[in-house]
Short mmCIF file of C-alpha atoms in Angstrom, two decimals:
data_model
loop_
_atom_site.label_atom_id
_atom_site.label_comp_id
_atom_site.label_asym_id
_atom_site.label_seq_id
_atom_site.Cartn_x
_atom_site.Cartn_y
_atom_site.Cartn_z
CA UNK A 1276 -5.53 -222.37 176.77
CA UNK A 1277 -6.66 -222.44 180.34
CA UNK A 1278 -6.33 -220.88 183.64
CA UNK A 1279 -3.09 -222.42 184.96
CA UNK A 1280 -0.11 -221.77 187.55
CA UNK A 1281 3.30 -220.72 186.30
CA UNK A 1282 6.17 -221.24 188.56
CA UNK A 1283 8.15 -218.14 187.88
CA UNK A 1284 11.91 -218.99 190.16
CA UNK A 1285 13.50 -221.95 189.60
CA UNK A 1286 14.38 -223.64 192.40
CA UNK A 1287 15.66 -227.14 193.98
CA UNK A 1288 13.61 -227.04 196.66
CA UNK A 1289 10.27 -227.63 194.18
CA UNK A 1290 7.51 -229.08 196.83
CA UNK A 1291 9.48 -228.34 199.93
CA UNK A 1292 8.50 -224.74 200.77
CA UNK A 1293 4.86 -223.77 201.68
CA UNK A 1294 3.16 -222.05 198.68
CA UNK A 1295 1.75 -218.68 197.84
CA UNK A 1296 -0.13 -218.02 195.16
CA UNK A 1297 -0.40 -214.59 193.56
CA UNK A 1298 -3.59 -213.69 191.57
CA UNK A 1299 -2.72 -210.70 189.33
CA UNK A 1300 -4.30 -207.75 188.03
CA UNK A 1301 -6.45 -207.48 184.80
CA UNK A 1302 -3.90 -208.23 182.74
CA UNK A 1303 -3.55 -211.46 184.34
CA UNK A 1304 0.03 -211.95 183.17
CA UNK A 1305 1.25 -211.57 187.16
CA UNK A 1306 4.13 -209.48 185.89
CA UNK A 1307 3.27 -207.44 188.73
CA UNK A 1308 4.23 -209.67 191.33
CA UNK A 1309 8.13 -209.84 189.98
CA UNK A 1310 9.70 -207.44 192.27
CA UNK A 1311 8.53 -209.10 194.59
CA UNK A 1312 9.81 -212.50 194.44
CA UNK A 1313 13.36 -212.19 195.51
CA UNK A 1314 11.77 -211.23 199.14
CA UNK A 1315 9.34 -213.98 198.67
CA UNK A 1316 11.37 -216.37 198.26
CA UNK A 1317 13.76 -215.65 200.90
CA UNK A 1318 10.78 -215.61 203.35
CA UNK A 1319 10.96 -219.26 202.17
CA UNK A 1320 7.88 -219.37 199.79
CA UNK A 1321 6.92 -221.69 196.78
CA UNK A 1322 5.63 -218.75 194.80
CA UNK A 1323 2.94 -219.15 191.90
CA UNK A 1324 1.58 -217.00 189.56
CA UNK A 1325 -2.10 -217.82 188.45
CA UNK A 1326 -2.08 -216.78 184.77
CA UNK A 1327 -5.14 -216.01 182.96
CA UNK A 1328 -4.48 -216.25 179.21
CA UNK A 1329 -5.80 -213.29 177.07
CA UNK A 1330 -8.42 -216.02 175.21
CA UNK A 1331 -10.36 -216.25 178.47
CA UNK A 1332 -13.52 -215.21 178.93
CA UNK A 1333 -15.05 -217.14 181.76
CA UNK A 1334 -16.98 -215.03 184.29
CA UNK A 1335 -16.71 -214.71 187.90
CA UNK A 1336 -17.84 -218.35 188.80
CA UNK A 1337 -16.29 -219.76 186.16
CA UNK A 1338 -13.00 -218.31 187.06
CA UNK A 1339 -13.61 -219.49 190.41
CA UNK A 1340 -14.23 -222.94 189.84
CA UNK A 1341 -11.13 -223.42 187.90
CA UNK A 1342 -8.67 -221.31 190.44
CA UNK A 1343 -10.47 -223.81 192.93
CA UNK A 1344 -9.72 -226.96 191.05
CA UNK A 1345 -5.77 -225.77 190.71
CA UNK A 1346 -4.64 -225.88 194.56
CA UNK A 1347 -5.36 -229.39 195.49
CA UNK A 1348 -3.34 -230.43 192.79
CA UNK A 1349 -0.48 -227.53 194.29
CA UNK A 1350 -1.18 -228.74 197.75
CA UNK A 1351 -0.67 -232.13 196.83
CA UNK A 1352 2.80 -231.80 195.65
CA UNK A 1353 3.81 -229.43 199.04
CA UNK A 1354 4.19 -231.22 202.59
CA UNK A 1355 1.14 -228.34 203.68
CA UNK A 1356 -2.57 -228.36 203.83
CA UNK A 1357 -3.15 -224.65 202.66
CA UNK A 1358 -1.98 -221.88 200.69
CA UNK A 1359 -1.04 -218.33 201.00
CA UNK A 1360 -3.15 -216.16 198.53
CA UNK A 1361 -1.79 -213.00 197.46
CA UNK A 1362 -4.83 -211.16 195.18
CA UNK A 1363 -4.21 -207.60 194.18
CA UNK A 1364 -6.83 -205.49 192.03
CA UNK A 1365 -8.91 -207.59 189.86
CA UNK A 1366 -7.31 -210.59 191.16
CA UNK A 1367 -8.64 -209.59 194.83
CA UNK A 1368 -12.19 -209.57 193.44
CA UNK A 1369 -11.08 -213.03 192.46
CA UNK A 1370 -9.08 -214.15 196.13
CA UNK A 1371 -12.16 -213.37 198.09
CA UNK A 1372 -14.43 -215.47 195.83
CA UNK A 1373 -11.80 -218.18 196.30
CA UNK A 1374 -11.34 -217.65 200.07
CA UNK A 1375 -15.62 -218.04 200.09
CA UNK A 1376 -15.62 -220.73 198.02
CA UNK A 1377 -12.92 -223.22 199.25
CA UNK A 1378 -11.74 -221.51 202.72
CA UNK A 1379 -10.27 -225.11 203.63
CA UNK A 1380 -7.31 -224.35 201.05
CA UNK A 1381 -6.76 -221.30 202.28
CA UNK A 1382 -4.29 -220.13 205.31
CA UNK A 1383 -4.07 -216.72 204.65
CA UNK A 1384 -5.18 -214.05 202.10
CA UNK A 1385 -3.40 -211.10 201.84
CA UNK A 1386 -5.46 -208.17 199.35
CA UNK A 1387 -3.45 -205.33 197.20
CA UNK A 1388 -5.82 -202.97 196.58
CA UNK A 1389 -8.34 -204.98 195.41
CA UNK A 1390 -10.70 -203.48 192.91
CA UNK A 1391 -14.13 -204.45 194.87
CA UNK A 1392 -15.20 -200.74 194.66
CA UNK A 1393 -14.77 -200.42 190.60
CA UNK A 1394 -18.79 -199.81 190.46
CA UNK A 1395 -19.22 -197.60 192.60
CA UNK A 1396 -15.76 -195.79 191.47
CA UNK A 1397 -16.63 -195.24 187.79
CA UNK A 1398 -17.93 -191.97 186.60
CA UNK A 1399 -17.73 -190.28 183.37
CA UNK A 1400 -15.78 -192.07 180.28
CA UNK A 1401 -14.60 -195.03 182.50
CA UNK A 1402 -17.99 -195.83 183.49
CA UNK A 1403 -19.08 -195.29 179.29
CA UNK A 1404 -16.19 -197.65 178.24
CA UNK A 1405 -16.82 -200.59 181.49
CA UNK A 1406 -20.56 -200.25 180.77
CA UNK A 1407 -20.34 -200.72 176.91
CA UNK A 1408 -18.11 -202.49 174.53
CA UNK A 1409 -16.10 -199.31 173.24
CA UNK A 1410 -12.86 -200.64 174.43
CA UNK A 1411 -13.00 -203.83 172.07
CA UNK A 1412 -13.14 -201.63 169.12
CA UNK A 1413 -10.13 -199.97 169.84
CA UNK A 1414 -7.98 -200.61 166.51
CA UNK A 1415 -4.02 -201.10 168.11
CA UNK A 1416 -2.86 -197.42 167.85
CA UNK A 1417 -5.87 -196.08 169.52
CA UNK A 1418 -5.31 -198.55 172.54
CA UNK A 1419 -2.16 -197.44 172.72
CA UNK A 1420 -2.92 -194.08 172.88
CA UNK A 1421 -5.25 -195.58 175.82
CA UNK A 1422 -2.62 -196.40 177.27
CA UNK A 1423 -0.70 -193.54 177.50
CA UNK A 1424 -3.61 -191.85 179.55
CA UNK A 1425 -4.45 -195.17 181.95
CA UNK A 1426 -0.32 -195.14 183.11
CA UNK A 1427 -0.68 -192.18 185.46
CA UNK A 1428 -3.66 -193.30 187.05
CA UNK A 1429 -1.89 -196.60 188.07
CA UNK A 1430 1.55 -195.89 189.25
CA UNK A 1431 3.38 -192.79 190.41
CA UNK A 1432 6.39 -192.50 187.60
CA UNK A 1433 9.22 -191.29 190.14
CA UNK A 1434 8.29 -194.51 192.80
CA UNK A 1435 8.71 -197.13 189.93
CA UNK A 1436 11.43 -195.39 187.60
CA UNK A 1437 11.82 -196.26 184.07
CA UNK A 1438 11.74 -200.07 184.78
CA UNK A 1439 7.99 -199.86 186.52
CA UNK A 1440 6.84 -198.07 183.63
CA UNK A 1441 7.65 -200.36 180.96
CA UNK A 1442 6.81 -203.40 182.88
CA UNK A 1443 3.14 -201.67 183.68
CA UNK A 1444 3.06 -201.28 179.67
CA UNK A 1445 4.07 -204.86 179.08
CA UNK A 1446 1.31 -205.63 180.63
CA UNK A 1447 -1.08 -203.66 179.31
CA UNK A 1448 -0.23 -204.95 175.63
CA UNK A 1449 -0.42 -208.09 174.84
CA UNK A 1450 0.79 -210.48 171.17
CA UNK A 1451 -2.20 -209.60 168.85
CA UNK A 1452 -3.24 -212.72 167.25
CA UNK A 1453 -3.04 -212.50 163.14
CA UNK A 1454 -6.45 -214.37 162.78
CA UNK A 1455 -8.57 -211.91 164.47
CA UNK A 1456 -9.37 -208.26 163.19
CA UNK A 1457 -9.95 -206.85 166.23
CA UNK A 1458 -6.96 -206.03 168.54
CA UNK A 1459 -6.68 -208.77 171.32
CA UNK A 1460 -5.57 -206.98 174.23
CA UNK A 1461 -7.98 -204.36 173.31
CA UNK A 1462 -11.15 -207.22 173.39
CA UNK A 1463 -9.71 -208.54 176.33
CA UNK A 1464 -9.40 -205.39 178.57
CA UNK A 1465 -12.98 -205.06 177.57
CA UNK A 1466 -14.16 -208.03 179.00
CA UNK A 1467 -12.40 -207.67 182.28
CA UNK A 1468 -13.61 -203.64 182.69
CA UNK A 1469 -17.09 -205.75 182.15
CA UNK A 1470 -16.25 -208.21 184.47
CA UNK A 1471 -15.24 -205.74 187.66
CA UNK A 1472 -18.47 -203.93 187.06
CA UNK A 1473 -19.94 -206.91 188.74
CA UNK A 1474 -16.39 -207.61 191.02
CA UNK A 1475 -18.29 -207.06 194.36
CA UNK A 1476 -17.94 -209.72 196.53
CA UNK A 1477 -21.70 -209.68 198.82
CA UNK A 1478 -21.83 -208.94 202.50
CA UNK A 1479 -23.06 -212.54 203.68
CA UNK A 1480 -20.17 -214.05 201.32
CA UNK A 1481 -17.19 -211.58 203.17
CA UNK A 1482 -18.73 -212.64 206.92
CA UNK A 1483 -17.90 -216.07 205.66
CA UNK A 1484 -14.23 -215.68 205.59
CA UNK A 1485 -12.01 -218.22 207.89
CA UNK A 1486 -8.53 -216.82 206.49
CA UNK A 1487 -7.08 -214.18 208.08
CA UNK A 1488 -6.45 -211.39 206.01
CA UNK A 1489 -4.64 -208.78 205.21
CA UNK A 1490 -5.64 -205.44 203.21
CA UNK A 1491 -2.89 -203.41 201.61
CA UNK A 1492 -4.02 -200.01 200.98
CA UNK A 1493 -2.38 -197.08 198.31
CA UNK A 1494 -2.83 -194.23 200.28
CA UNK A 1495 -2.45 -192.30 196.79
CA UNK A 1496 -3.99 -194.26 194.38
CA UNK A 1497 -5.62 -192.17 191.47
CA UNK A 1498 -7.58 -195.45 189.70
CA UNK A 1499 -9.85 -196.43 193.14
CA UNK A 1500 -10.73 -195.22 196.12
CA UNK A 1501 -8.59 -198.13 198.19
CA UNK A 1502 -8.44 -196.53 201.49
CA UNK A 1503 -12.33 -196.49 201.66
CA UNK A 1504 -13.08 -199.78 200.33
CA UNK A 1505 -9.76 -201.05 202.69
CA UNK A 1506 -11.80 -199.78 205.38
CA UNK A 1507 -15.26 -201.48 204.87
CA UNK A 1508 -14.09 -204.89 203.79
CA UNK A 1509 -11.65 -204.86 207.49
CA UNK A 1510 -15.55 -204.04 208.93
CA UNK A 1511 -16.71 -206.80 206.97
CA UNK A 1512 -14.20 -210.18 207.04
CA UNK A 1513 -14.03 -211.17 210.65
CA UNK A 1514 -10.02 -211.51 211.05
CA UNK A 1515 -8.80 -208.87 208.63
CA UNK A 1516 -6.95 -205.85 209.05
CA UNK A 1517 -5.09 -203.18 207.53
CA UNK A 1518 -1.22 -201.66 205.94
CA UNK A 1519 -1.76 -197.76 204.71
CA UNK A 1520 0.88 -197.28 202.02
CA UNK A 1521 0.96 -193.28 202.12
CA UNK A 1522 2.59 -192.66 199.17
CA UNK A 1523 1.66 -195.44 196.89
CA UNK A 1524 -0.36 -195.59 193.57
CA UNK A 1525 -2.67 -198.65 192.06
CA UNK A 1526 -0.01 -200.71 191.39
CA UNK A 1527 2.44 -200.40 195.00
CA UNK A 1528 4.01 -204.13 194.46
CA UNK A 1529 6.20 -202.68 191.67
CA UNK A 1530 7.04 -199.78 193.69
CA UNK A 1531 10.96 -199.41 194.88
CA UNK A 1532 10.84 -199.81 198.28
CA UNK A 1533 7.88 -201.76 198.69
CA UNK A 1534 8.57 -205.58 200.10
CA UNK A 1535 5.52 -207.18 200.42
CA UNK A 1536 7.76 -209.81 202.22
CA UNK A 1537 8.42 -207.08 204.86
CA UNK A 1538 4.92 -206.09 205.39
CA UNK A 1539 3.34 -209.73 205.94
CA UNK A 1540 6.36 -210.67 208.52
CA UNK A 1541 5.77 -207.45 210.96
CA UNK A 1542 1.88 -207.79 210.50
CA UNK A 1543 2.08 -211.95 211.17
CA UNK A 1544 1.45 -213.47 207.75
CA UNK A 1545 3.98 -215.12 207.73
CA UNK A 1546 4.17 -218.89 208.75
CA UNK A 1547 5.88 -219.08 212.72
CA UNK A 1548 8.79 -220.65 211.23
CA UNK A 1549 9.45 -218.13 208.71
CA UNK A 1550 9.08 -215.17 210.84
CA UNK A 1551 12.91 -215.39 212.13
CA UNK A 1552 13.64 -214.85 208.92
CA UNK A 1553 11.84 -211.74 208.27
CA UNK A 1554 15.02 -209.66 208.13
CA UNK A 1555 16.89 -211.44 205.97
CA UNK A 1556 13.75 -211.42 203.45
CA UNK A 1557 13.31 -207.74 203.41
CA UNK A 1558 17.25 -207.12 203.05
CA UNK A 1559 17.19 -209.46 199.97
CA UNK A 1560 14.42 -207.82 198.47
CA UNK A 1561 16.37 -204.15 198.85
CA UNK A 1562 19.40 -205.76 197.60
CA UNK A 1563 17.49 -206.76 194.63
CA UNK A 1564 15.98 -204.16 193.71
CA UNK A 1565 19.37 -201.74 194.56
CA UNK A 1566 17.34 -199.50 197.21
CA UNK A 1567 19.65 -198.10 200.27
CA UNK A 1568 18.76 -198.81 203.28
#
């Protein structure tokens, strides 16, 4: 199975509505982006969730080329010329090698905390596991246990509740396949931790950036230093700049209270004809996700 785009909300309005794409995290399920659609979608986006099946083990380029090769093809079936890519963590290492490589497809590129800094992050046993291939030798309960220690370090338990939790763990764990011995998830978080050591995107490359973009920053988050590396890469793209989330951990899109619809309308990302209906977006998401106002 390859790289491919799921459309996660069914709607009748299929190739009428100007698409985003969302490139997720490591586990590259885009489970992540979920809370987030309801607000989304009443900003009046085609949403799409890049999946990146568990078999996968194409490297940076690779992984490029066939992310590139997927948005004519979305483009084509939309009245616009462009997309809106959405890239948090290890997808973000993957946006900004998109945005280089095919910055004609692009109309905006909006980063969540994207995992750019993981080399120069690591130290002690995360650097040991991402530098070796200790975490594809993990037999199931033992990656579990993993588990268990990696949760804290992405989200902050009382801003996602119960629900945040267990969606984080779904998508840490993944079906183990019968015909391998190994534990897939296990092999495949492996190869990604592998893959970020090298998730840098160069100087020269960022300069080269048309899209404006916007950098969504965790304030608190324990697993990178994303205030820091927020900082340099606005220094770095020419038409970027910055949301601080103060409170917010690793993974702040499946955060109550957090509507990414909210923070692209009052920072301009979203298209002039959705921007009216920035209000209504941001009260659907809070609806949604049962948060007072």
């Amino acid at each position: 199975m390859q790289v491919q785009l799921l459309n996660p909300v069914a709607t009748d309005r299929l190739g009428q509505l100007p698409p985003l794409v969302y490139c997720p995290g490591s586990d590259g399920t885009g489970n992540s982006i979920a809370p987030q659609l309801p607000g989304l979608t009443a900003a009046g986006f085609d949403v799409r969730c890049l999946y990146i099946p568990p078999s996968d083990r194409s490297d940076w380029n690779e992984l490029t080329r066939q992310v590139v090769a997927l948005l004519p093809l979305l483009i084509f079936s939309t009245f616009t010329r462009q997309v809106t890519l959405v890239a948090e963590s290890y997808g973000g290492c993957l946006g900004l090698r998109v945005a280089v490589a095919a910055p004609e497809l692009i109309q905006r590129l909006v980063l969540v905390n994207p995992a750019t800094s993981f080399s120069r992050a690591l130290s002690g046993l995360p650097a040991i596991i991402a530098s070796t291939n200790l975490l594809s030798l993990f037999p199931e309960p033992l990656y579990q246990v993993a588990q268990a220690v990696l949760v804290p370090l992405l989200v902050d338990k009382d801003n996602v509740g119960p629900t945040g939790v267990k969606a984080i763990q779904s998508m840490m764990v993944m079906q183990p396949t019968p015909d391998f011995q190994l534990y897939e998830p296990a092999v495949t978080a492996s190869w990604r931790l592998r893959m970020l050591r090298k998730g840098n995107v160069p100087d020269a490359d960022l300069m080269r950036i048309r899209a404006p973009t916007l950098i969504v920053a965790s304030a608190a988050d324990r697993l990178l230093p994303s205030l820091e590396e927020s900082a340099r890469l606005v220094g770095k793209i020419p038409d970027a700049r910055r949301v601080v989330l103060p409170n917010s951990g690793h993974t702040a899109l499946l955060e109550s209270g957090i509507s990414l619809a909210e923070i692209m309308g009052r920072t301009g990302f979203l298209p002039e004809w959705m921007s009216s209906r920035e209000g209504s977006a941001a009260m659907a998401h809070k609806q949604a996700m049962a948060i007072p106002w």
